[in-house]
């Protein structure tokens, strides 16, 4: 949950740098560097996820046999299937090659291909994260903008509420929502992902709200601060004193300048929802990837744990990179070519 | 030469001291309210055995889901255990985990950042790249992966989160220390032949100290939420040990039977503690920003 909030970029003064003309070559190079960075990070993530099996106490064989004593033939069979007699690098390269082709091995518990098991559960998680993302962007930006434009009791109470909500962990929000809206008022179901179509959306209302809550507060605070800062900027004050209608000033000067940085951090927040969804799925027993990950951890079904971790990390990194590229390409104030570190 | 250096250092220290005294009054009423709240929570954790009316694991199956009474001020849980006693004892596990995470990650992150800023060049670039790579791995996910390997429980989760939080501290400290390093007084000290380690620890560190404390405070809140979440889904603190997050988890069964006390009381304590921590962290951040 915290990752989104933590990944707010450290201000570096780079945003102020003004570059009037940006040559196409530099832009292409920038995108290429970012994509290369993406691939490198994915590669490191795969090393971590694969190497974890060897960092664990006990040999990988103990994990694969689940600590059970087996006949020498069965052990030999497992060793052959997982190529445990090869060097670690050979095993890694073979595993990586399979993963690139969408083959994550076989689940130890279910004895089925991991890709089938994971693929069947991905849609629930996707719907959950998408709905939460929509709530974060719509509610967070609306509340924050309104609070920023209208200082006074609304702004103050909204910001106080946002600070309070940011102290509510996802699972606590989920439990409170269940107590109020599912158990007491009985408006929404307590558990389960429901059927398809609208029923699935209906079942996902409370879970997505729980997942979105803290991020809504964070984005609202962020948007409020940005709008406030723009309102007191010199060029806005000048426009107001020149007698331009307030609506024009707000639309053309305040919103346009405040939008990009806020949207960027909001995007990163949405990427952070991916990790938070694990907890929410557990509370509402949604049967998506997150719940599968937790049960696989408890059953030590290692191929499944590896696959889901990798999918989550990949989704997180790809989203982050896309937002980063979009931000740099769309905002003419950001100079490219200069290193951001 | 050396006397000038001492004089420079002394005035620097005195200035920093004055700044600090002015600063403490700068956290405002909310900051003090937060400190008092946190003091109460910490006292509750330290004095848990004295304050608890019953043992945290004293089971009484005939007295499940009792309401508030003289014997059980906050009632009992599904196994008839006294909720108040479990909340007191649960605060220990709930606080010690985040404390360790913050201590380790702040120490590592600060050392990495200062070294990167001081040595610069390829070492700095290496630190930046490694920190970015670790940042790409969501902390909660790393903790779940660790519990998959080393077994469920607090130790694996704390180690994993300590690693995951290093980039957060390291990035912020690095950018502040970098600004500090480029100030003229550092060059002056260097010209006087003051040892690099001494400049980094004696001058740069105290001057970015406020920022480190502010962010360590905020990180404590995040770590508490992450660890409580892990205990909630059953991968953190294991039963029968009481823990706030785990109590929300076991309290879920009661929620469905119209007995939400256990889950709600534990939730309330988590929210109050994290809220106080965030409030204090925000005030400390504001104080730092006003200073520089």
GROMACS .gro file of C-alpha atoms in nm, chain A residues 1-3 5-7 10 41 44-45 48-49 52-53 55-57 63 163-164 166-169 171-172 175-176 178-179 183-184 190-191 221 275-276 278-279 282-283 293-294 297-298 300 302 305 309 312-313 316-317 339 341, chain B residues 125 128-129 132-133 135-142 144-145 147-152 165 168 171-172 174-175 179 219 222 225-226 228-229 232-235 245 248 252 255-256 258 260 263-264 267 270-271 274-275 278-279 282:
model
  110
    1UNK     CA    1   0.000   0.000   0.000
    2UNK     CA    2   0.271   0.231   0.099
    3UNK     CA    3   0.469   0.189  -0.219
    5UNK     CA    4   0.283   0.694  -0.159
    6UNK     CA    5   0.652   0.633  -0.125
    7UNK     CA    6   0.716   0.646  -0.496
   10UNK     CA    7   1.176   1.337  -0.509
   41UNK     CA    8   1.482  -0.413  -1.394
   44UNK     CA    9   1.685  -0.830  -1.192
   45UNK     CA   10   1.336  -0.903  -1.063
   48UNK     CA   11   1.540  -1.225  -0.729
   49UNK     CA   12   1.230  -1.436  -0.776
   52UNK     CA   13   1.486  -1.681  -0.372
   53UNK     CA   14   1.438  -2.057  -0.401
   55UNK     CA   15   1.841  -1.844  -0.071
   56UNK     CA   16   1.591  -2.039   0.136
   57UNK     CA   17   1.710  -2.274   0.406
   63UNK     CA   18   1.044  -2.756  -0.128
  163UNK     CA   19  -0.506   1.297   0.656
  164UNK     CA   20  -0.719   1.074   0.874
  166UNK     CA   21  -0.437   0.798   0.504
  167UNK     CA   22  -0.384   0.641   0.847
  168UNK     CA   23  -0.635   0.364   0.765
  169UNK     CA   24  -0.468   0.048   0.634
  171UNK     CA   25  -0.762  -0.419   0.550
  172UNK     CA   26  -0.903  -0.199   0.826
  175UNK     CA   27  -1.339  -0.457   0.761
  176UNK     CA   28  -1.518  -0.132   0.843
  178UNK     CA   29  -1.800  -0.492   0.559
  179UNK     CA   30  -1.933  -0.416   0.907
  183UNK     CA   31  -2.341  -0.686   0.773
  184UNK     CA   32  -2.547  -0.394   0.910
  190UNK     CA   33  -1.966  -0.984   0.220
  191UNK     CA   34  -1.763  -1.236   0.023
  221UNK     CA   35  -0.408   1.607  -0.082
  275UNK     CA   36   0.040  -0.486  -0.434
  276UNK     CA   37  -0.242  -0.366  -0.208
  278UNK     CA   38  -0.339  -0.895  -0.231
  279UNK     CA   39  -0.476  -0.796   0.110
  282UNK     CA   40  -0.795  -1.196   0.113
  283UNK     CA   41  -1.054  -0.997   0.310
  293UNK     CA   42  -0.062  -1.606  -0.385
  294UNK     CA   43  -0.134  -1.613  -0.011
  297UNK     CA   44   0.268  -1.923   0.019
  298UNK     CA   45   0.097  -2.111   0.302
  300UNK     CA   46   0.465  -2.368  -0.015
  302UNK     CA   47   0.671  -2.242  -0.500
  305UNK     CA   48   0.446  -1.803  -0.582
  309UNK     CA   49   0.527  -1.239  -0.784
  312UNK     CA   50   0.283  -0.841  -1.013
  313UNK     CA   51   0.632  -0.695  -1.035
  316UNK     CA   52   0.409  -0.261  -1.155
  317UNK     CA   53   0.732  -0.184  -1.343
  339UNK     CA   54   1.976   1.268  -1.643
  341UNK     CA   55   1.937   1.149  -1.096
  466UNK     CA   56   2.561   0.600  -0.996
  469UNK     CA   57   2.125   0.515  -0.755
  470UNK     CA   58   2.075   0.220  -0.994
  473UNK     CA   59   1.596   0.220  -0.820
  474UNK     CA   60   1.595  -0.154  -0.885
  476UNK     CA   61   1.229   0.038  -0.547
  477UNK     CA   62   1.071  -0.147  -0.837
  478UNK     CA   63   0.986  -0.431  -0.601
  479UNK     CA   64   0.676  -0.350  -0.392
  480UNK     CA   65   0.764  -0.393  -0.022
  481UNK     CA   66   0.459  -0.599   0.063
  482UNK     CA   67   0.537  -0.840  -0.221
  483UNK     CA   68   0.898  -0.881  -0.107
  485UNK     CA   69   0.527  -1.217   0.111
  486UNK     CA   70   0.805  -1.378  -0.092
  488UNK     CA   71   0.758  -1.554   0.429
  489UNK     CA   72   0.715  -1.810   0.151
  490UNK     CA   73   1.083  -1.902   0.191
  491UNK     CA   74   1.158  -1.865   0.559
  492UNK     CA   75   0.817  -1.952   0.694
  493UNK     CA   76   0.538  -1.726   0.815
  506UNK     CA   77   1.232   0.052   0.281
  509UNK     CA   78   1.278   0.535   0.034
  512UNK     CA   79   1.666   0.865  -0.208
  513UNK     CA   80   1.547   1.145   0.018
  515UNK     CA   81   2.082   1.153  -0.095
  516UNK     CA   82   1.910   1.449  -0.259
  520UNK     CA   83   2.252   1.999  -0.184
  560UNK     CA   84   0.813   0.521   0.738
  563UNK     CA   85   0.384   0.266   0.661
  566UNK     CA   86   0.039  -0.082   0.825
  567UNK     CA   87   0.235  -0.328   0.608
  569UNK     CA   88  -0.028  -0.546   1.042
  570UNK     CA   89  -0.157  -0.631   0.694
  573UNK     CA   90  -0.396  -0.993   0.908
  574UNK     CA   91  -0.364  -1.225   0.607
  575UNK     CA   92  -0.194  -1.483   0.829
  576UNK     CA   93   0.166  -1.450   0.711
  586UNK     CA   94  -0.329  -0.691   1.272
  589UNK     CA   95  -0.847  -0.787   1.301
  593UNK     CA   96  -1.346  -1.134   1.096
  596UNK     CA   97  -1.785  -0.961   1.240
  597UNK     CA   98  -2.011  -1.201   1.052
  599UNK     CA   99  -2.260  -0.954   1.482
  601UNK     CA  100  -1.731  -0.697   1.559
  604UNK     CA  101  -1.181  -0.643   1.485
  605UNK     CA  102  -1.300  -0.287   1.554
  608UNK     CA  103  -0.854  -0.151   1.397
  611UNK     CA  104  -0.396   0.076   1.446
  612UNK     CA  105  -0.564   0.384   1.297
  615UNK     CA  106  -0.067   0.542   1.248
  616UNK     CA  107  -0.264   0.867   1.249
  619UNK     CA  108   0.161   1.057   1.036
  620UNK     CA  109   0.062   1.378   1.210
  623UNK     CA  110   0.393   1.581   0.872
   0.00000   0.00000   0.00000
